[in-house]
């Protein structure tokens, strides 16, 4: 889902270059949904596997990482909403695209952060022999 969010933002940028505002809005909405869905699923899997942040330091660290990613997902919702508002207001154009480009960069950064975080949480215990 995280990679889909990033790919959808690339699609949104291409739609703007072709002046396809309807498709751009769809891409941004889907990117927002997939980013939130990815964070929600990550949290759900940890909870289903018995994540108890008060139980030990590892669980607390995992919960903090998931919360950090969740915060950034909320930032993506605000930024995506702003892109949509500019699009509906006619202020997002091929020659005025900084809002979309900056939002896409934020999406890519949050995706990279999420993938690294997920990899560390899942693989670090095995790497450390635990």
JSON list of C-alpha atoms in Angstrom, two decimals:
[
{"chain": "A", "resi": 1, "resn": "UNK", "atom": "CA", "xyz": [0.00, 0.00, 0.00]},
{"chain": "A", "resi": 2, "resn": "UNK", "atom": "CA", "xyz": [2.82, 2.40, 0.74]},
{"chain": "A", "resi": 3, "resn": "UNK", "atom": "CA", "xyz": [4.37, 1.85, -2.67]},
{"chain": "A", "resi": 4, "resn": "UNK", "atom": "CA", "xyz": [0.94, 2.31, -4.23]},
{"chain": "A", "resi": 5, "resn": "UNK", "atom": "CA", "xyz": [0.61, 5.69, -2.49]},
{"chain": "A", "resi": 6, "resn": "UNK", "atom": "CA", "xyz": [3.92, 6.80, -3.92]},
{"chain": "A", "resi": 7, "resn": "UNK", "atom": "CA", "xyz": [3.03, 5.54, -7.40]},
{"chain": "A", "resi": 8, "resn": "UNK", "atom": "CA", "xyz": [-0.32, 7.31, -7.25]},
{"chain": "A", "resi": 9, "resn": "UNK", "atom": "CA", "xyz": [1.40, 10.60, -6.51]},
{"chain": "A", "resi": 10, "resn": "UNK", "atom": "CA", "xyz": [3.61, 10.11, -9.56]},
{"chain": "A", "resi": 11, "resn": "UNK", "atom": "CA", "xyz": [0.44, 9.51, -11.56]},
{"chain": "A", "resi": 12, "resn": "UNK", "atom": "CA", "xyz": [-1.08, 12.70, -10.10]},
{"chain": "A", "resi": 13, "resn": "UNK", "atom": "CA", "xyz": [1.95, 14.67, -11.27]},
{"chain": "A", "resi": 14, "resn": "UNK", "atom": "CA", "xyz": [1.61, 13.24, -14.76]},
{"chain": "A", "resi": 15, "resn": "UNK", "atom": "CA", "xyz": [-2.11, 14.06, -14.78]},
{"chain": "A", "resi": 16, "resn": "UNK", "atom": "CA", "xyz": [-1.32, 17.67, -13.92]},
{"chain": "A", "resi": 17, "resn": "UNK", "atom": "CA", "xyz": [1.19, 17.89, -16.75]},
{"chain": "A", "resi": 18, "resn": "UNK", "atom": "CA", "xyz": [-1.62, 16.79, -19.09]},
{"chain": "A", "resi": 19, "resn": "UNK", "atom": "CA", "xyz": [-4.18, 19.11, -17.43]},
{"chain": "A", "resi": 20, "resn": "UNK", "atom": "CA", "xyz": [-6.38, 16.21, -16.30]},
{"chain": "A", "resi": 21, "resn": "UNK", "atom": "CA", "xyz": [-7.70, 17.59, -13.02]},
{"chain": "A", "resi": 22, "resn": "UNK", "atom": "CA", "xyz": [-10.32, 14.88, -12.50]},
{"chain": "A", "resi": 23, "resn": "UNK", "atom": "CA", "xyz": [-7.76, 12.09, -12.70]},
{"chain": "A", "resi": 24, "resn": "UNK", "atom": "CA", "xyz": [-5.35, 14.09, -10.57]},
{"chain": "A", "resi": 25, "resn": "UNK", "atom": "CA", "xyz": [-7.97, 14.40, -7.82]},
{"chain": "A", "resi": 26, "resn": "UNK", "atom": "CA", "xyz": [-8.70, 10.69, -7.98]},
{"chain": "A", "resi": 27, "resn": "UNK", "atom": "CA", "xyz": [-4.98, 9.87, -7.77]},
{"chain": "A", "resi": 28, "resn": "UNK", "atom": "CA", "xyz": [-4.48, 12.13, -4.75]},
{"chain": "A", "resi": 29, "resn": "UNK", "atom": "CA", "xyz": [-7.54, 10.72, -2.97]},
{"chain": "A", "resi": 30, "resn": "UNK", "atom": "CA", "xyz": [-6.39, 7.16, -3.60]},
{"chain": "A", "resi": 31, "resn": "UNK", "atom": "CA", "xyz": [-2.85, 8.03, -2.48]},
{"chain": "A", "resi": 32, "resn": "UNK", "atom": "CA", "xyz": [-4.23, 9.43, 0.77]},
{"chain": "A", "resi": 33, "resn": "UNK", "atom": "CA", "xyz": [-6.39, 6.34, 1.31]},
{"chain": "A", "resi": 34, "resn": "UNK", "atom": "CA", "xyz": [-3.58, 3.87, 0.63]},
{"chain": "A", "resi": 35, "resn": "UNK", "atom": "CA", "xyz": [-1.15, 5.73, 2.89]},
{"chain": "A", "resi": 36, "resn": "UNK", "atom": "CA", "xyz": [-3.64, 5.74, 5.78]},
{"chain": "A", "resi": 37, "resn": "UNK", "atom": "CA", "xyz": [-4.56, 2.12, 5.02]},
{"chain": "A", "resi": 38, "resn": "UNK", "atom": "CA", "xyz": [-0.93, 1.04, 5.17]},
{"chain": "A", "resi": 39, "resn": "UNK", "atom": "CA", "xyz": [-0.42, 2.64, 8.57]},
{"chain": "A", "resi": 40, "resn": "UNK", "atom": "CA", "xyz": [-3.67, 1.19, 9.85]},
{"chain": "A", "resi": 41, "resn": "UNK", "atom": "CA", "xyz": [-2.77, -2.30, 8.69]},
{"chain": "A", "resi": 42, "resn": "UNK", "atom": "CA", "xyz": [0.69, -2.03, 10.21]},
{"chain": "A", "resi": 43, "resn": "UNK", "atom": "CA", "xyz": [-0.80, -1.01, 13.56]},
{"chain": "A", "resi": 44, "resn": "UNK", "atom": "CA", "xyz": [-3.43, -3.74, 13.35]},
{"chain": "A", "resi": 45, "resn": "UNK", "atom": "CA", "xyz": [-0.84, -6.47, 12.72]},
{"chain": "A", "resi": 46, "resn": "UNK", "atom": "CA", "xyz": [1.18, -5.33, 15.72]},
{"chain": "A", "resi": 47, "resn": "UNK", "atom": "CA", "xyz": [-1.91, -5.32, 17.93]},
{"chain": "A", "resi": 48, "resn": "UNK", "atom": "CA", "xyz": [-2.95, -8.77, 16.70]},
{"chain": "A", "resi": 49, "resn": "UNK", "atom": "CA", "xyz": [0.52, -10.06, 17.56]},
{"chain": "A", "resi": 50, "resn": "UNK", "atom": "CA", "xyz": [0.23, -8.85, 21.13]},
{"chain": "A", "resi": 51, "resn": "UNK", "atom": "CA", "xyz": [1.95, -5.47, 21.01]},
{"chain": "A", "resi": 52, "resn": "UNK", "atom": "CA", "xyz": [1.78, -4.09, 24.53]},
{"chain": "A", "resi": 53, "resn": "UNK", "atom": "CA", "xyz": [3.79, -0.86, 24.79]},
{"chain": "A", "resi": 54, "resn": "UNK", "atom": "CA", "xyz": [3.81, -0.98, 28.60]},
{"chain": "A", "resi": 55, "resn": "UNK", "atom": "CA", "xyz": [5.15, -4.52, 28.72]},
{"chain": "A", "resi": 56, "resn": "UNK", "atom": "CA", "xyz": [8.72, -4.00, 27.55]},
{"chain": "A", "resi": 57, "resn": "UNK", "atom": "CA", "xyz": [11.08, -1.62, 25.80]},
{"chain": "A", "resi": 58, "resn": "UNK", "atom": "CA", "xyz": [10.79, -3.32, 22.40]},
{"chain": "A", "resi": 59, "resn": "UNK", "atom": "CA", "xyz": [7.01, -3.03, 22.34]},
{"chain": "A", "resi": 60, "resn": "UNK", "atom": "CA", "xyz": [7.24, 0.60, 23.42]},
{"chain": "A", "resi": 61, "resn": "UNK", "atom": "CA", "xyz": [9.74, 1.30, 20.66]},
{"chain": "A", "resi": 62, "resn": "UNK", "atom": "CA", "xyz": [7.56, -0.37, 18.04]},
{"chain": "A", "resi": 63, "resn": "UNK", "atom": "CA", "xyz": [4.53, 1.58, 19.25]},
{"chain": "A", "resi": 64, "resn": "UNK", "atom": "CA", "xyz": [6.51, 4.83, 19.07]},
{"chain": "A", "resi": 65, "resn": "UNK", "atom": "CA", "xyz": [7.62, 4.08, 15.51]},
{"chain": "A", "resi": 66, "resn": "UNK", "atom": "CA", "xyz": [4.07, 3.26, 14.45]},
{"chain": "A", "resi": 67, "resn": "UNK", "atom": "CA", "xyz": [2.80, 6.44, 16.12]},
{"chain": "A", "resi": 68, "resn": "UNK", "atom": "CA", "xyz": [5.50, 8.49, 14.36]},
{"chain": "A", "resi": 69, "resn": "UNK", "atom": "CA", "xyz": [4.44, 7.03, 11.03]},
{"chain": "A", "resi": 70, "resn": "UNK", "atom": "CA", "xyz": [0.81, 7.67, 11.91]},
{"chain": "A", "resi": 71, "resn": "UNK", "atom": "CA", "xyz": [1.58, 11.32, 12.61]},
{"chain": "A", "resi": 72, "resn": "UNK", "atom": "CA", "xyz": [3.17, 11.65, 9.19]},
{"chain": "A", "resi": 73, "resn": "UNK", "atom": "CA", "xyz": [0.18, 9.94, 7.59]},
{"chain": "A", "resi": 74, "resn": "UNK", "atom": "CA", "xyz": [-2.02, 12.63, 9.13]},
{"chain": "A", "resi": 75, "resn": "UNK", "atom": "CA", "xyz": [0.31, 15.28, 7.69]},
{"chain": "A", "resi": 76, "resn": "UNK", "atom": "CA", "xyz": [-0.17, 13.62, 4.30]},
{"chain": "A", "resi": 77, "resn": "UNK", "atom": "CA", "xyz": [-3.93, 13.94, 4.71]},
{"chain": "A", "resi": 78, "resn": "UNK", "atom": "CA", "xyz": [-3.61, 17.66, 5.37]},
{"chain": "A", "resi": 79, "resn": "UNK", "atom": "CA", "xyz": [-1.24, 18.16, 2.46]},
{"chain": "A", "resi": 80, "resn": "UNK", "atom": "CA", "xyz": [-3.35, 16.03, 0.13]},
{"chain": "A", "resi": 81, "resn": "UNK", "atom": "CA", "xyz": [-6.44, 17.95, 1.17]},
{"chain": "A", "resi": 82, "resn": "UNK", "atom": "CA", "xyz": [-4.69, 21.20, 0.36]},
{"chain": "A", "resi": 83, "resn": "UNK", "atom": "CA", "xyz": [-3.73, 19.88, -3.09]},
{"chain": "A", "resi": 84, "resn": "UNK", "atom": "CA", "xyz": [-7.36, 18.92, -3.69]},
{"chain": "A", "resi": 85, "resn": "UNK", "atom": "CA", "xyz": [-8.60, 22.33, -2.54]},
{"chain": "A", "resi": 86, "resn": "UNK", "atom": "CA", "xyz": [-6.18, 24.09, -4.89]},
{"chain": "A", "resi": 87, "resn": "UNK", "atom": "CA", "xyz": [-7.25, 21.83, -7.74]},
{"chain": "A", "resi": 88, "resn": "UNK", "atom": "CA", "xyz": [-10.97, 22.51, -7.15]},
{"chain": "A", "resi": 89, "resn": "UNK", "atom": "CA", "xyz": [-10.25, 26.25, -6.90]},
{"chain": "A", "resi": 90, "resn": "UNK", "atom": "CA", "xyz": [-8.42, 26.20, -10.25]},
{"chain": "A", "resi": 91, "resn": "UNK", "atom": "CA", "xyz": [-5.13, 27.18, -8.62]},
{"chain": "A", "resi": 92, "resn": "UNK", "atom": "CA", "xyz": [-3.28, 23.99, -9.48]},
{"chain": "A", "resi": 93, "resn": "UNK", "atom": "CA", "xyz": [-1.96, 24.12, -13.01]},
{"chain": "A", "resi": 94, "resn": "UNK", "atom": "CA", "xyz": [0.96, 22.77, -15.00]},
{"chain": "A", "resi": 95, "resn": "UNK", "atom": "CA", "xyz": [2.70, 26.14, -14.65]},
{"chain": "A", "resi": 96, "resn": "UNK", "atom": "CA", "xyz": [1.78, 26.44, -10.92]},
{"chain": "A", "resi": 97, "resn": "UNK", "atom": "CA", "xyz": [2.56, 23.01, -9.55]},
{"chain": "A", "resi": 98, "resn": "UNK", "atom": "CA", "xyz": [4.76, 23.56, -6.48]},
{"chain": "A", "resi": 99, "resn": "UNK", "atom": "CA", "xyz": [2.01, 22.44, -4.11]},
{"chain": "A", "resi": 100, "resn": "UNK", "atom": "CA", "xyz": [1.63, 19.08, -5.85]},
{"chain": "A", "resi": 101, "resn": "UNK", "atom": "CA", "xyz": [5.36, 18.56, -6.28]},
{"chain": "A", "resi": 102, "resn": "UNK", "atom": "CA", "xyz": [6.09, 19.28, -2.59]},
{"chain": "A", "resi": 103, "resn": "UNK", "atom": "CA", "xyz": [3.23, 17.04, -1.51]},
{"chain": "A", "resi": 104, "resn": "UNK", "atom": "CA", "xyz": [4.51, 14.25, -3.75]},
{"chain": "A", "resi": 105, "resn": "UNK", "atom": "CA", "xyz": [7.97, 14.60, -2.20]},
{"chain": "A", "resi": 106, "resn": "UNK", "atom": "CA", "xyz": [6.44, 14.33, 1.26]},
{"chain": "A", "resi": 107, "resn": "UNK", "atom": "CA", "xyz": [4.53, 11.21, 0.18]},
{"chain": "A", "resi": 108, "resn": "UNK", "atom": "CA", "xyz": [7.72, 9.62, -1.14]},
{"chain": "A", "resi": 109, "resn": "UNK", "atom": "CA", "xyz": [9.58, 10.49, 2.06]},
{"chain": "A", "resi": 110, "resn": "UNK", "atom": "CA", "xyz": [6.87, 9.05, 4.29]},
{"chain": "A", "resi": 111, "resn": "UNK", "atom": "CA", "xyz": [6.76, 5.91, 2.15]},
{"chain": "A", "resi": 112, "resn": "UNK", "atom": "CA", "xyz": [10.53, 5.46, 2.44]},
{"chain": "A", "resi": 113, "resn": "UNK", "atom": "CA", "xyz": [10.36, 6.09, 6.20]},
{"chain": "A", "resi": 114, "resn": "UNK", "atom": "CA", "xyz": [7.55, 3.57, 6.55]},
{"chain": "A", "resi": 115, "resn": "UNK", "atom": "CA", "xyz": [9.32, 0.88, 4.57]},
{"chain": "A", "resi": 116, "resn": "UNK", "atom": "CA", "xyz": [12.54, 1.30, 6.55]},
{"chain": "A", "resi": 117, "resn": "UNK", "atom": "CA", "xyz": [10.61, 1.29, 9.82]},
{"chain": "A", "resi": 118, "resn": "UNK", "atom": "CA", "xyz": [8.69, -1.85, 8.89]},
{"chain": "A", "resi": 119, "resn": "UNK", "atom": "CA", "xyz": [11.87, -3.61, 7.82]},
{"chain": "A", "resi": 120, "resn": "UNK", "atom": "CA", "xyz": [13.66, -2.72, 11.04]},
{"chain": "A", "resi": 121, "resn": "UNK", "atom": "CA", "xyz": [10.80, -3.79, 13.27]},
{"chain": "A", "resi": 122, "resn": "UNK", "atom": "CA", "xyz": [10.42, -7.11, 11.50]},
{"chain": "A", "resi": 123, "resn": "UNK", "atom": "CA", "xyz": [14.05, -7.97, 10.77]},
{"chain": "A", "resi": 124, "resn": "UNK", "atom": "CA", "xyz": [16.07, -6.42, 13.59]},
{"chain": "A", "resi": 125, "resn": "UNK", "atom": "CA", "xyz": [15.14, -9.07, 16.16]},
{"chain": "A", "resi": 126, "resn": "UNK", "atom": "CA", "xyz": [16.22, -11.83, 13.77]},
{"chain": "A", "resi": 127, "resn": "UNK", "atom": "CA", "xyz": [19.46, -9.99, 12.97]},
{"chain": "A", "resi": 128, "resn": "UNK", "atom": "CA", "xyz": [20.18, -9.71, 16.68]},
{"chain": "A", "resi": 129, "resn": "UNK", "atom": "CA", "xyz": [19.47, -13.38, 17.24]},
{"chain": "A", "resi": 130, "resn": "UNK", "atom": "CA", "xyz": [16.19, -12.84, 19.10]}
]
